[in-house]
Amino acid sequence: DAGVIQSPRHEVTEMGQEVTLRCKPISGHNSLFWYRQTMMRGLELLIYFNNNVPIDDSGMPEDRFSAKMPNASFSTLKIQPSEPRDSAVYFCASIITSGNEQFFGPGTRLTVL
Amino acid sequence: AQSVTQPDIHITVSEGASLELRCNYSYGATPYLFWYVQSPGQGLQLLLKYFSGDTLVQGIKGFEAEFKRSQSSFNLRKPSVHWSDAAEYFCAVGVPTGGGNKLTFGTGTQLKVEL
């Protein structure tokens, strides 16, 4: 069991660049969540998918953020253009709909200079 | 809307001492409650959860938590802390959705263990 896989683990980019974060959920899990963790705001839910369909994106901070889940085994979170205030740790989590525990990936630490 | 308050940002305890981390929640219905632990540079690991039934729940690593509806609390306890318990602890309330539970987290409590 590989768990939730996120890549890259660390990303350093310059303001204005496009950033793409990737997540592979646990096989068989059909819901996927993207979170952002910052010192100021703690852990925030950005968006979640069920059966590859976005259900609630009310936590996405602005139009610069977008997320996709083209299939059951892959999701991306894209920031374009990136800004220094986007610097944070981004977590992906997955869950089986009939279950109640979200399994978290190790996170991607994003630094926007 | 649901919310979670963890009033203690930092707590320091001596190894072998008992521990209690506080968590208060606000939610209009019966809550689903969780405690997660995050070690430095790691993701979140579930310690325990409460959905219904016995209000005292046991988790991994010797942790337990008690749900008190009258106090809207779900405090985490451990009778004897080990140095490896040093980490950040998050309480969360889960709202059922079509795709599992949508979690709202508290701001976390950083635990330091003195040897």
CSV table of C-alpha atoms in Angstrom, one decimal:
chain,number,residue,atom,x,y,z
A,1,ASP,CA,0.0,0.0,0.0
A,2,ALA,CA,1.8,3.1,-1.3
A,3,GLY,CA,-0.5,5.6,0.4
A,4,VAL,CA,-1.4,8.9,-1.2
A,5,ILE,CA,1.5,10.1,-3.4
A,6,GLN,CA,2.2,13.8,-4.0
A,7,SER,CA,4.8,15.3,-6.3
A,8,PRO,CA,6.9,17.3,-6.2
A,9,ARG,CA,7.7,17.3,-2.4
A,10,HIS,CA,9.3,20.7,-2.7
A,11,GLU,CA,8.8,23.4,-5.3
A,12,VAL,CA,10.5,26.7,-5.5
A,13,THR,CA,9.4,29.1,-8.3
A,14,GLU,CA,9.3,32.7,-9.1
A,15,MET,CA,6.3,35.0,-9.0
A,16,GLY,CA,4.3,34.8,-12.2
A,17,GLN,CA,5.3,31.3,-13.0
A,18,GLU,CA,2.8,28.5,-13.4
A,19,VAL,CA,2.9,25.8,-10.8
A,20,THR,CA,1.4,22.3,-11.0
A,21,LEU,CA,1.0,20.0,-8.0
A,22,ARG,CA,0.2,16.4,-8.5
A,23,CYS,CA,-1.6,13.8,-6.5
A,24,LYS,CA,-2.2,10.1,-6.8
A,25,PRO,CA,-4.9,8.8,-4.4
A,26,ILE,CA,-5.0,5.4,-2.8
A,27,SER,CA,-6.3,2.9,-5.2
A,28,GLY,CA,-10.0,2.3,-4.8
A,29,HIS,CA,-10.6,5.6,-3.0
A,30,ASN,CA,-13.2,7.6,-4.8
A,31,SER,CA,-13.0,11.0,-3.1
A,32,LEU,CA,-10.1,13.3,-3.2
A,33,PHE,CA,-9.4,16.5,-1.2
A,34,TRP,CA,-6.9,19.3,-1.7
A,35,TYR,CA,-5.9,21.3,1.4
A,36,ARG,CA,-3.5,24.2,2.0
A,37,GLN,CA,-1.6,24.8,5.2
A,38,THR,CA,-0.2,28.1,6.2
A,39,MET,CA,0.9,29.6,9.5
A,40,MET,CA,-1.7,32.4,9.2
A,41,ARG,CA,-4.7,30.3,8.2
A,42,GLY,CA,-3.9,26.8,9.3
A,43,LEU,CA,-5.4,23.9,7.3
A,44,GLU,CA,-7.9,25.0,4.7
A,45,LEU,CA,-9.9,22.8,2.3
A,46,LEU,CA,-9.6,24.1,-1.2
A,47,ILE,CA,-11.6,21.7,-3.3
A,48,TYR,CA,-12.8,18.1,-3.2
A,49,PHE,CA,-13.8,15.6,-5.9
A,50,ASN,CA,-16.1,12.6,-5.8
A,51,ASN,CA,-15.8,10.0,-8.5
A,52,ASN,CA,-13.6,12.5,-10.4
A,53,VAL,CA,-16.2,15.2,-10.3
A,54,PRO,CA,-15.6,18.5,-8.5
A,55,ILE,CA,-18.2,18.7,-5.7
A,56,ASP,CA,-17.2,21.8,-3.7
A,57,ASP,CA,-14.6,24.4,-4.8
A,58,SER,CA,-15.7,27.1,-2.5
A,59,GLY,CA,-12.3,27.1,-0.8
A,60,MET,CA,-10.3,27.9,-3.9
A,61,PRO,CA,-9.0,31.3,-3.1
A,62,GLU,CA,-9.2,32.9,-6.5
A,63,ASP,CA,-9.3,32.2,-10.2
A,64,ARG,CA,-5.6,31.7,-10.4
A,65,PHE,CA,-6.2,28.3,-8.8
A,66,SER,CA,-7.7,25.4,-10.7
A,67,ALA,CA,-7.9,21.7,-10.0
A,68,LYS,CA,-8.7,18.7,-12.2
A,69,MET,CA,-9.2,15.0,-11.8
A,70,PRO,CA,-9.1,13.5,-15.2
A,71,ASN,CA,-9.3,9.9,-13.9
A,72,ALA,CA,-9.6,8.0,-10.6
A,73,SER,CA,-5.8,7.8,-10.1
A,74,PHE,CA,-4.6,11.3,-10.7
A,75,SER,CA,-5.4,14.9,-9.8
A,76,THR,CA,-3.6,18.2,-10.3
A,77,LEU,CA,-3.8,21.6,-8.6
A,78,LYS,CA,-2.5,24.4,-10.8
A,79,ILE,CA,-1.7,28.0,-9.8
A,80,GLN,CA,-1.3,30.4,-12.7
A,81,PRO,CA,0.2,32.9,-12.2
A,82,SER,CA,1.8,32.2,-8.8
A,83,GLU,CA,2.3,34.8,-6.2
A,84,PRO,CA,4.4,34.9,-3.0
A,85,ARG,CA,1.3,34.6,-0.8
A,86,ASP,CA,0.6,31.2,-2.4
A,87,SER,CA,3.6,29.9,-0.5
A,88,ALA,CA,2.3,27.1,1.7
A,89,VAL,CA,2.2,23.3,2.1
A,90,TYR,CA,-0.4,21.7,-0.1
A,91,PHE,CA,-1.8,18.4,1.0
A,92,CYS,CA,-3.9,15.9,-0.9
A,93,ALA,CA,-6.1,13.4,0.9
A,94,SER,CA,-8.3,10.5,-0.3
A,95,ILE,CA,-11.1,8.5,1.2
A,96,ILE,CA,-13.4,5.7,0.1
A,97,THR,CA,-16.9,7.0,0.1
A,98,SER,CA,-18.2,4.4,2.5
A,99,GLY,CA,-15.3,5.1,4.9
A,100,ASN,CA,-14.6,7.9,7.4
A,101,GLU,CA,-10.9,8.3,7.5
A,102,GLN,CA,-9.1,10.7,5.1
A,103,PHE,CA,-5.6,9.5,4.3
A,104,PHE,CA,-3.2,12.3,3.7
A,105,GLY,CA,-0.2,12.5,1.4
A,106,PRO,CA,3.1,13.9,2.6
A,107,GLY,CA,2.4,17.3,1.1
A,108,THR,CA,4.1,19.6,-1.3
A,109,ARG,CA,6.0,22.6,0.1
A,110,LEU,CA,5.6,25.5,-2.3
A,111,THR,CA,7.8,28.6,-2.1
A,112,VAL,CA,7.0,31.4,-4.5
A,113,LEU,CA,9.8,34.0,-4.6
B,1,ALA,CA,-21.0,26.7,9.6
B,2,GLN,CA,-18.9,24.4,11.7
B,3,SER,CA,-15.7,25.5,13.5
B,4,VAL,CA,-13.1,24.1,15.8
B,5,THR,CA,-11.1,25.9,18.5
B,6,GLN,CA,-7.9,24.6,20.0
B,7,PRO,CA,-7.1,27.2,22.7
B,8,ASP,CA,-3.6,26.1,23.3
B,9,ILE,CA,-1.1,26.9,20.6
B,10,HIS,CA,1.9,25.4,22.4
B,11,ILE,CA,2.1,22.9,25.3
B,12,THR,CA,5.2,21.6,27.0
B,13,VAL,CA,5.2,18.5,29.1
B,14,SER,CA,7.8,16.3,30.7
B,15,GLU,CA,8.3,12.8,29.4
B,16,GLY,CA,6.2,10.4,31.5
B,17,ALA,CA,3.7,13.1,32.5
B,18,SER,CA,0.1,13.1,31.5
B,19,LEU,CA,-1.3,15.1,28.6
B,20,GLU,CA,-4.6,16.7,27.8
B,21,LEU,CA,-5.1,18.8,24.6
B,22,ARG,CA,-8.3,20.8,24.4
B,23,CYS,CA,-10.7,21.0,21.5
B,24,ASN,CA,-14.0,22.8,21.3
B,25,TYR,CA,-16.3,22.6,18.3
B,26,SER,CA,-19.3,24.3,16.9
B,27,TYR,CA,-21.7,22.4,14.8
B,28,GLY,CA,-25.5,22.3,14.6
B,29,ALA,CA,-25.9,18.5,14.4
B,30,THR,CA,-24.2,15.5,15.9
B,31,PRO,CA,-20.5,16.0,15.0
B,32,TYR,CA,-18.0,13.6,13.5
B,33,LEU,CA,-14.8,14.4,15.4
B,34,PHE,CA,-11.2,13.6,14.6
B,35,TRP,CA,-7.8,14.0,16.1
B,36,TYR,CA,-4.8,14.0,13.7
B,37,VAL,CA,-1.1,14.2,14.4
B,38,GLN,CA,1.5,15.8,12.2
B,39,SER,CA,5.2,15.2,12.6
B,40,PRO,CA,7.6,17.8,11.1
B,41,GLY,CA,7.7,17.5,7.3
B,42,GLN,CA,5.0,14.8,7.3
B,43,GLY,CA,1.4,14.6,6.4
B,44,LEU,CA,-1.4,14.1,8.9
B,45,GLN,CA,-2.1,10.8,10.6
B,46,LEU,CA,-5.4,9.9,12.2
B,47,LEU,CA,-5.1,9.2,15.9
B,48,LEU,CA,-8.8,8.5,16.6
B,49,LYS,CA,-12.3,9.4,15.6
B,50,TYR,CA,-15.8,9.7,17.2
B,51,PHE,CA,-18.9,9.1,15.2
B,52,SER,CA,-21.4,7.8,17.7
B,53,GLY,CA,-21.8,5.5,20.7
B,54,ASP,CA,-19.3,5.3,23.5
B,55,THR,CA,-18.1,8.8,24.2
B,56,LEU,CA,-14.7,7.7,25.3
B,57,VAL,CA,-12.7,6.6,22.2
B,58,GLN,CA,-9.4,4.9,22.1
B,59,GLY,CA,-6.9,5.6,19.4
B,60,ILE,CA,-3.4,4.6,18.3
B,61,LYS,CA,-0.2,5.3,20.2
B,62,GLY,CA,-2.0,5.1,23.6
B,63,PHE,CA,-4.2,8.2,23.0
B,64,GLU,CA,-7.8,8.5,23.9
B,65,ALA,CA,-10.4,11.3,23.6
B,66,GLU,CA,-13.7,12.0,25.3
B,67,PHE,CA,-16.7,13.5,23.6
B,68,LYS,CA,-18.7,15.8,25.9
B,69,ARG,CA,-21.8,17.1,24.1
B,70,SER,CA,-22.7,19.5,27.0
B,71,GLN,CA,-19.4,21.2,26.7
B,72,SER,CA,-19.0,20.9,22.9
B,73,SER,CA,-15.6,19.4,23.6
B,74,PHE,CA,-13.5,16.5,22.4
B,75,ASN,CA,-10.3,16.6,24.4
B,76,LEU,CA,-7.3,14.4,23.7
B,77,ARG,CA,-5.5,12.6,26.5
B,78,LYS,CA,-2.6,10.4,27.1
B,79,PRO,CA,-1.6,9.1,30.6
B,80,SER,CA,2.1,9.1,30.0
B,81,VAL,CA,3.8,11.0,27.2
B,82,HIS,CA,6.8,9.7,25.3
B,83,TRP,CA,9.4,11.9,23.7
B,84,SER,CA,8.3,10.6,20.3
B,85,ASP,CA,4.9,12.2,20.9
B,86,ALA,CA,6.4,15.7,20.1
B,87,ALA,CA,4.4,16.9,17.1
B,88,GLU,CA,1.5,19.1,16.2
B,89,TYR,CA,-2.0,17.9,16.9
B,90,PHE,CA,-5.1,18.9,15.0
B,91,CYS,CA,-8.7,18.5,16.0
B,92,ALA,CA,-11.3,18.4,13.2
B,93,VAL,CA,-15.0,18.3,12.8
B,94,GLY,CA,-16.4,16.4,9.8
B,95,VAL,CA,-19.5,17.2,7.9
B,96,PRO,CA,-20.9,14.3,5.9
B,97,THR,CA,-20.9,14.9,2.2
B,98,GLY,CA,-21.6,12.8,-0.9
B,99,GLY,CA,-17.9,12.0,-0.9
B,100,GLY,CA,-17.0,11.2,2.7
B,101,ASN,CA,-16.5,13.8,5.4
B,102,LYS,CA,-15.6,17.4,4.7
B,103,LEU,CA,-13.1,18.3,7.4
B,104,THR,CA,-12.8,21.7,9.2
B,105,PHE,CA,-9.6,21.8,11.3
B,106,GLY,CA,-8.6,23.7,14.4
B,107,THR,CA,-5.4,25.8,14.3
B,108,GLY,CA,-3.4,23.0,16.0
B,109,THR,CA,-1.5,22.5,19.2
B,110,GLN,CA,2.3,22.2,19.1
B,111,LEU,CA,3.4,19.6,21.7
B,112,LYS,CA,7.0,19.8,23.1
B,113,VAL,CA,8.2,17.0,25.3
B,114,GLU,CA,11.0,17.7,27.8
B,115,LEU,CA,13.3,14.8,28.6
